[in-house]
């Protein structure tokens, strides 16, 4: 039996952890229990050397329809600011191994923000992204104004935050919010297959690639390129670099040790 009430966590072949948000009665609205279980599941995934990549998904109808409005409704400034409400999501983005969001249906408010915290988003043709918090007289609070603006640029981010308009999968792909669109029925298996490809790469190189792409959003170009180069140089201190290049020359697959 799963140790979680709001998630289903499965280990798939090839080092893939599949995490499914599971509050169907609330369209996977993100309450405190979802967050604490998600942190626990991601920390367990990160610590398990047999696992190389995670997929985070929801249901066919909703990846997640936002933060749980019913949980927040009665909260005041002191409760929000005093507890740094949503601050726990920083632990989601601290995951060192890659996490792919597989989004079908609604990814709204915190749901869109959670998808954007992942390393990339694969979208079903049914996916709908939005930041409708303005309609509740609030705003994104899990990083949406920042990550959406970086992903799709100011014009679309501003329009979406100010009007609550949703973006469909085709627009999201054109705008660069998602890496690819796949038919809804194939979404999870395609995401798992992509995750297995990543999990089959040398583990230290995977972490380094993730870290350097993320640095592009935190630094200027010169500093970012220097950071990339230092990590690249560092990979030449790994046994897997020797193995990877020898395997290429010897025309055989690499056999990784994670060292
Ligand atoms: N929080 C709590 N409950 C939610 C929810 C949410 N974000 N979204 C949906 N639900 C609940 C509904 O209240 C409903 O429960 P009941 O059956 O008990 O009434 C159930 O899920 C099914 O939802 P609907 O009946 O509304 O389903 P629908 O198909 O008619 O509409 C929807 C779907 C358009 C997604 C609609 O549910 C909706 O607009 N949801 C809210 C979207 C939203 O505003 N999200 C932002 C939340 S604030 C936030 O996320 C802050 C932040 O930045 C972190």
Tab-separated table of C-alpha atoms and ligand atoms in Angstrom:
chain	number	residue	atom	x	y	z
A	1	UNK	CA	0.000	0.000	0.000
A	2	UNK	CA	1.205	3.497	-0.825
A	3	UNK	CA	2.512	5.514	2.106
A	4	UNK	CA	0.814	8.596	0.628
A	5	UNK	CA	-2.828	9.678	0.602
A	6	UNK	CA	-2.682	12.363	-2.071
A	7	UNK	CA	-0.065	10.823	-4.362
A	8	UNK	CA	0.489	7.523	-6.110
A	9	UNK	CA	4.194	6.760	-6.404
A	10	UNK	CA	5.399	3.920	-8.620
A	11	UNK	CA	8.847	2.842	-9.691
A	12	UNK	CA	8.869	1.960	-13.378
A	13	UNK	CA	11.499	-0.003	-15.259
A	14	UNK	CA	14.703	1.794	-16.160
A	15	UNK	CA	15.025	3.934	-13.030
A	16	UNK	CA	11.868	6.041	-13.507
A	17	UNK	CA	9.745	7.220	-10.581
A	18	UNK	CA	6.184	8.080	-11.620
A	19	UNK	CA	4.411	10.416	-9.181
A	20	UNK	CA	0.686	10.933	-9.802
A	21	UNK	CA	-1.212	13.673	-7.983
A	22	UNK	CA	-4.328	11.984	-6.647
A	23	UNK	CA	-7.024	14.259	-5.210
A	24	UNK	CA	-9.607	13.729	-7.962
A	25	UNK	CA	-12.459	15.170	-5.892
A	26	UNK	CA	-10.667	18.564	-5.909
A	27	UNK	CA	-9.069	18.375	-9.385
A	28	UNK	CA	-5.727	17.792	-7.627
A	29	UNK	CA	-5.868	21.158	-5.828
A	30	UNK	CA	-2.591	21.576	-3.981
A	31	UNK	CA	-3.127	21.671	-0.225
A	32	UNK	CA	-0.549	21.379	2.572
A	33	UNK	CA	-0.797	17.598	2.606
A	34	UNK	CA	-0.029	17.365	-1.131
A	35	UNK	CA	3.004	19.600	-0.627
A	36	UNK	CA	4.394	17.655	2.324
A	37	UNK	CA	3.849	14.321	0.549
A	38	UNK	CA	5.364	15.658	-2.671
A	39	UNK	CA	8.469	16.842	-0.813
A	40	UNK	CA	8.794	13.431	0.871
A	41	UNK	CA	8.359	11.588	-2.451
A	42	UNK	CA	10.886	13.793	-4.258
A	43	UNK	CA	13.419	13.527	-1.432
A	44	UNK	CA	13.070	9.723	-1.476
A	45	UNK	CA	13.496	9.736	-5.270
A	46	UNK	CA	16.577	11.977	-5.060
A	47	UNK	CA	18.168	9.749	-2.398
A	48	UNK	CA	17.509	6.449	-4.242
A	49	UNK	CA	20.514	5.605	-6.414
A	50	UNK	CA	18.399	3.181	-8.491
A	51	UNK	CA	16.203	6.075	-9.713
A	52	UNK	CA	17.365	8.470	-12.431
A	53	UNK	CA	14.406	10.607	-13.501
A	54	UNK	CA	10.901	11.342	-12.212
A	55	UNK	CA	7.641	12.085	-13.981
A	56	UNK	CA	5.043	14.196	-12.181
A	57	UNK	CA	1.536	13.912	-13.572
A	58	UNK	CA	-2.115	14.352	-12.634
A	59	UNK	CA	-5.353	13.032	-14.115
A	60	UNK	CA	-6.786	13.263	-17.613
A	61	UNK	CA	-8.965	16.187	-16.470
A	62	UNK	CA	-6.471	18.104	-14.362
A	63	UNK	CA	-2.760	18.143	-13.705
A	64	UNK	CA	-3.763	20.441	-10.850
A	65	UNK	CA	-6.430	23.173	-10.744
A	66	UNK	CA	-4.341	25.354	-8.451
A	67	UNK	CA	-3.560	25.844	-4.818
A	68	UNK	CA	-6.445	24.708	-2.627
A	69	UNK	CA	-8.725	27.746	-2.488
A	70	UNK	CA	-10.791	26.271	0.357
A	71	UNK	CA	-7.650	25.876	2.491
A	72	UNK	CA	-6.535	29.466	1.829
A	73	UNK	CA	-9.918	31.173	2.014
A	74	UNK	CA	-9.851	32.094	5.721
A	75	UNK	CA	-6.143	32.826	5.982
A	76	UNK	CA	-4.992	36.374	6.740
A	77	UNK	CA	-1.723	38.182	6.112
A	78	UNK	CA	-0.166	37.003	9.388
A	79	UNK	CA	-0.975	33.369	8.597
A	80	UNK	CA	0.398	33.668	5.070
A	81	UNK	CA	3.477	35.824	5.667
A	82	UNK	CA	4.170	34.515	9.146
A	83	UNK	CA	4.462	30.927	7.915
A	84	UNK	CA	5.946	31.831	4.518
A	85	UNK	CA	3.027	29.962	2.934
A	86	UNK	CA	4.189	28.118	-0.236
A	87	UNK	CA	7.843	28.542	0.842
A	88	UNK	CA	7.999	24.731	0.996
A	89	UNK	CA	7.867	24.614	-2.797
A	90	UNK	CA	11.504	25.706	-2.783
A	91	UNK	CA	12.227	22.143	-1.670
A	92	UNK	CA	10.494	20.844	-4.801
A	93	UNK	CA	12.828	22.863	-7.024
A	94	UNK	CA	15.824	21.734	-4.935
A	95	UNK	CA	15.449	18.203	-6.373
A	96	UNK	CA	18.788	17.453	-8.014
A	97	UNK	CA	17.665	14.774	-10.457
A	98	UNK	CA	15.375	15.719	-13.339
A	99	UNK	CA	11.613	15.859	-12.955
A	100	UNK	CA	9.385	15.962	-16.049
A	101	UNK	CA	5.872	17.391	-15.751
A	102	UNK	CA	3.363	15.428	-17.841
A	103	UNK	CA	0.365	17.741	-18.101
A	104	UNK	CA	-3.117	16.794	-19.307
A	105	UNK	CA	-6.166	18.972	-18.711
A	106	UNK	CA	-6.047	21.944	-16.378
A	107	UNK	CA	-2.740	23.284	-15.061
A	108	UNK	CA	-4.042	26.422	-13.392
A	109	UNK	CA	-2.595	28.757	-10.783
A	110	UNK	CA	-0.386	26.672	-8.516
A	111	UNK	CA	-0.840	23.769	-10.948
A	112	UNK	CA	0.781	25.747	-13.753
A	113	UNK	CA	3.412	26.936	-11.286
A	114	UNK	CA	4.171	23.386	-10.137
A	115	UNK	CA	4.511	22.234	-13.761
A	116	UNK	CA	6.948	25.105	-14.367
A	117	UNK	CA	8.998	24.083	-11.304
A	118	UNK	CA	9.722	20.816	-13.133
A	119	UNK	CA	12.642	20.645	-15.556
A	120	UNK	CA	10.414	20.561	-18.616
A	121	UNK	CA	6.777	20.073	-19.461
A	122	UNK	CA	5.361	17.481	-21.852
A	123	UNK	CA	1.799	18.459	-22.683
A	124	UNK	CA	-1.161	16.371	-23.780
A	125	UNK	CA	-3.204	17.929	-26.575
A	126	UNK	CA	-5.858	18.544	-23.883
A	127	UNK	CA	-3.583	20.656	-21.664
A	128	UNK	CA	-4.681	24.132	-20.578
A	129	UNK	CA	-2.342	26.479	-18.731
A	130	UNK	CA	-3.371	29.581	-16.835
A	131	UNK	CA	-2.740	31.896	-13.901
A	132	UNK	CA	-6.331	32.768	-12.951
A	133	UNK	CA	-5.513	34.009	-9.414
A	134	UNK	CA	-6.452	37.552	-10.408
A	135	UNK	CA	-10.084	36.416	-10.568
A	136	UNK	CA	-9.789	35.595	-6.844
A	137	UNK	CA	-8.302	39.034	-6.190
A	138	UNK	CA	-4.863	37.567	-5.551
A	139	UNK	CA	-1.825	36.690	-7.678
A	140	UNK	CA	0.521	33.789	-8.395
A	141	UNK	CA	2.351	32.846	-5.203
A	142	UNK	CA	4.513	29.860	-6.151
A	143	UNK	CA	6.728	31.647	-8.656
A	144	UNK	CA	4.316	31.827	-11.601
A	145	UNK	CA	4.804	35.493	-12.434
A	146	UNK	CA	8.564	34.915	-12.658
A	147	UNK	CA	8.743	31.490	-14.330
A	148	UNK	CA	5.932	32.195	-16.802
A	149	UNK	CA	7.548	35.492	-17.837
A	150	UNK	CA	10.874	33.721	-18.352
A	151	UNK	CA	9.194	30.886	-20.294
A	152	UNK	CA	6.832	32.795	-22.607
A	153	UNK	CA	8.004	36.409	-22.385
A	154	UNK	CA	6.393	39.485	-20.874
A	155	UNK	CA	3.477	39.990	-23.258
A	156	UNK	CA	1.849	36.586	-22.816
A	157	UNK	CA	2.746	36.309	-19.118
A	158	UNK	CA	1.316	39.729	-18.390
A	159	UNK	CA	-1.870	39.084	-20.362
A	160	UNK	CA	-2.384	35.717	-18.666
A	161	UNK	CA	-1.785	37.069	-15.149
A	162	UNK	CA	-3.947	40.158	-15.693
A	163	UNK	CA	-6.893	38.480	-17.440
A	164	UNK	CA	-6.709	34.861	-16.250
A	165	UNK	CA	-6.892	33.724	-19.885
A	166	UNK	CA	-5.881	30.106	-20.445
A	167	UNK	CA	-3.373	28.968	-23.038
A	168	UNK	CA	-4.097	25.737	-24.886
A	169	UNK	CA	-1.413	23.152	-25.658
A	170	UNK	CA	-0.713	24.448	-29.175
A	171	UNK	CA	-0.189	28.021	-27.966
A	172	UNK	CA	1.923	26.782	-25.055
A	173	UNK	CA	4.181	24.885	-27.439
A	174	UNK	CA	4.511	27.858	-29.802
A	175	UNK	CA	5.349	30.085	-26.831
A	176	UNK	CA	8.018	27.713	-25.491
A	177	UNK	CA	6.218	26.762	-22.281
A	178	UNK	CA	6.185	23.062	-23.184
A	179	UNK	CA	8.789	20.962	-24.938
A	180	UNK	CA	6.325	18.843	-26.945
A	181	UNK	CA	2.651	17.947	-27.366
A	182	UNK	CA	1.585	14.319	-27.407
A	183	UNK	CA	-1.862	12.711	-27.759
A	184	UNK	CA	-3.540	12.593	-24.331
A	185	UNK	CA	-3.773	8.796	-24.335
A	186	UNK	CA	-0.015	8.467	-24.823
A	187	UNK	CA	1.068	11.214	-22.423
A	188	UNK	CA	2.173	9.243	-19.379
A	189	UNK	CA	3.866	6.457	-21.320
A	190	UNK	CA	5.673	8.973	-23.537
A	191	UNK	CA	6.825	10.884	-20.444
A	192	UNK	CA	7.990	7.645	-18.798
A	193	UNK	CA	9.850	6.695	-21.986
A	194	UNK	CA	11.549	10.099	-22.092
A	195	UNK	CA	12.400	9.793	-18.399
A	196	UNK	CA	13.906	6.342	-19.013
A	197	UNK	CA	16.137	7.838	-21.710
A	198	UNK	CA	17.388	10.395	-19.180
A	199	UNK	CA	17.735	7.773	-16.437
A	200	UNK	CA	19.923	5.766	-18.839
A	201	UNK	CA	22.526	8.560	-19.039
A	202	UNK	CA	25.527	8.884	-16.720
A	203	UNK	CA	24.076	10.182	-13.422
A	204	UNK	CA	26.697	12.862	-12.673
A	205	UNK	CA	26.402	14.237	-16.203
A	206	UNK	CA	22.601	14.382	-15.798
A	207	UNK	CA	22.913	16.415	-12.596
A	208	UNK	CA	25.492	18.722	-14.183
A	209	UNK	CA	23.357	19.321	-17.296
A	210	UNK	CA	20.313	20.126	-15.153
A	211	UNK	CA	22.291	22.467	-12.940
A	212	UNK	CA	23.861	24.388	-15.825
A	213	UNK	CA	20.622	24.891	-17.782
A	214	UNK	CA	18.986	26.152	-14.588
A	215	UNK	CA	21.898	28.555	-14.095
A	216	UNK	CA	20.804	30.292	-17.307
A	217	UNK	CA	17.824	31.627	-15.372
A	218	UNK	CA	19.861	32.850	-12.409
A	219	UNK	CA	22.950	34.479	-13.946
A	220	UNK	CA	24.226	36.735	-16.710
A	221	UNK	CA	25.642	35.174	-19.902
A	222	UNK	CA	29.357	35.478	-19.087
A	223	UNK	CA	28.910	34.057	-15.609
A	224	UNK	CA	26.589	31.317	-16.894
A	225	UNK	CA	29.013	30.239	-19.612
A	226	UNK	CA	31.853	30.168	-17.058
A	227	UNK	CA	29.710	28.049	-14.711
A	228	UNK	CA	28.942	25.645	-17.575
A	229	UNK	CA	32.622	25.374	-18.476
A	230	UNK	CA	33.694	24.600	-14.898
A	231	UNK	CA	31.070	21.849	-14.591
A	232	UNK	CA	32.092	20.532	-18.019
A	233	UNK	CA	35.745	20.462	-16.903
A	234	UNK	CA	34.687	18.747	-13.677
A	235	UNK	CA	33.001	15.918	-15.602
A	236	UNK	CA	36.462	14.985	-16.914
A	237	UNK	CA	37.254	13.917	-13.354
A	238	UNK	CA	34.581	11.198	-13.512
A	239	UNK	CA	35.019	7.529	-14.382
A	240	UNK	CA	31.853	7.730	-16.487
A	241	UNK	CA	33.472	10.298	-18.825
A	242	UNK	CA	36.289	7.829	-19.504
A	243	UNK	CA	33.729	5.066	-19.998
A	244	UNK	CA	31.444	7.214	-22.194
A	245	UNK	CA	34.185	8.262	-24.573
A	246	UNK	CA	35.752	4.772	-24.662
A	247	UNK	CA	32.318	3.293	-25.414
A	248	UNK	CA	31.888	5.725	-28.323
A	249	UNK	CA	35.274	4.832	-29.788
A	250	UNK	CA	34.656	1.100	-29.274
A	251	UNK	CA	31.132	1.409	-30.774
A	252	UNK	CA	29.321	-0.056	-27.748
A	253	UNK	CA	26.881	1.305	-25.153
A	254	UNK	CA	28.348	2.943	-22.038
A	255	UNK	CA	28.190	1.096	-18.748
A	256	UNK	CA	27.816	3.738	-16.016
A	257	UNK	CA	28.988	3.530	-12.441
A	258	UNK	CA	27.812	6.971	-11.351
A	259	UNK	CA	31.409	7.812	-10.341
B	1	LIG	N1	-9.074	24.649	-4.842
B	1	LIG	C1	-9.994	23.923	-4.167
B	1	LIG	N2	-10.934	23.179	-4.790
B	1	LIG	C2	-10.933	23.184	-6.132
B	1	LIG	C3	-10.020	23.917	-6.890
B	1	LIG	C4	-9.046	24.680	-6.183
B	1	LIG	N3	-8.079	25.379	-6.822
B	1	LIG	N4	-10.288	23.744	-8.206
B	1	LIG	C5	-11.349	22.898	-8.255
B	1	LIG	N5	-11.731	22.570	-7.007
B	1	LIG	C6	-12.852	21.695	-6.618
B	1	LIG	C7	-14.191	22.385	-6.838
B	1	LIG	O1	-14.497	23.239	-5.761
B	1	LIG	C8	-15.118	21.191	-6.952
B	1	LIG	O2	-15.376	20.716	-5.663
B	1	LIG	P1	-16.903	20.425	-5.181
B	1	LIG	O3	-17.338	19.310	-6.078
B	1	LIG	O4	-16.747	20.040	-3.748
B	1	LIG	O5	-17.664	21.680	-5.422
B	1	LIG	C9	-14.271	20.147	-7.663
B	1	LIG	O6	-12.906	20.567	-7.481
B	1	LIG	C10	-14.531	20.084	-9.167
B	1	LIG	O7	-14.378	21.395	-9.697
B	1	LIG	P2	-15.499	22.107	-10.606
B	1	LIG	O8	-16.867	21.608	-10.246
B	1	LIG	O9	-15.270	23.588	-10.522
B	1	LIG	O10	-15.086	21.549	-12.040
B	1	LIG	P3	-15.371	22.233	-13.453
B	1	LIG	O11	-15.041	21.198	-14.471
B	1	LIG	O12	-16.725	22.848	-13.488
B	1	LIG	O13	-14.313	23.449	-13.561
B	1	LIG	C11	-12.137	24.482	-13.320
B	1	LIG	C12	-12.935	23.192	-13.628
B	1	LIG	C13	-12.341	25.497	-14.450
B	1	LIG	C14	-10.658	24.093	-13.252
B	1	LIG	C15	-12.621	25.076	-11.989
B	1	LIG	O14	-12.611	24.060	-11.002
B	1	LIG	C16	-11.774	26.211	-11.467
B	1	LIG	O15	-11.863	27.320	-11.973
B	1	LIG	N6	-10.928	25.975	-10.427
B	1	LIG	C17	-10.152	26.969	-9.775
B	1	LIG	C18	-8.984	27.428	-10.625
B	1	LIG	C19	-8.200	28.504	-9.894
B	1	LIG	O16	-8.679	29.575	-9.616
B	1	LIG	N7	-6.921	28.204	-9.570
B	1	LIG	C20	-6.049	29.106	-8.872
B	1	LIG	C21	-6.103	28.837	-7.401
B	1	LIG	S1	-5.207	30.045	-6.438
B	1	LIG	C22	-3.589	29.631	-6.585
B	1	LIG	O17	-3.240	28.680	-7.241
B	1	LIG	C23	-2.622	30.524	-5.862
B	1	LIG	C24	-1.180	30.325	-6.223
B	1	LIG	O18	-0.585	31.035	-6.956
B	1	LIG	C25	-0.400	29.268	-5.689
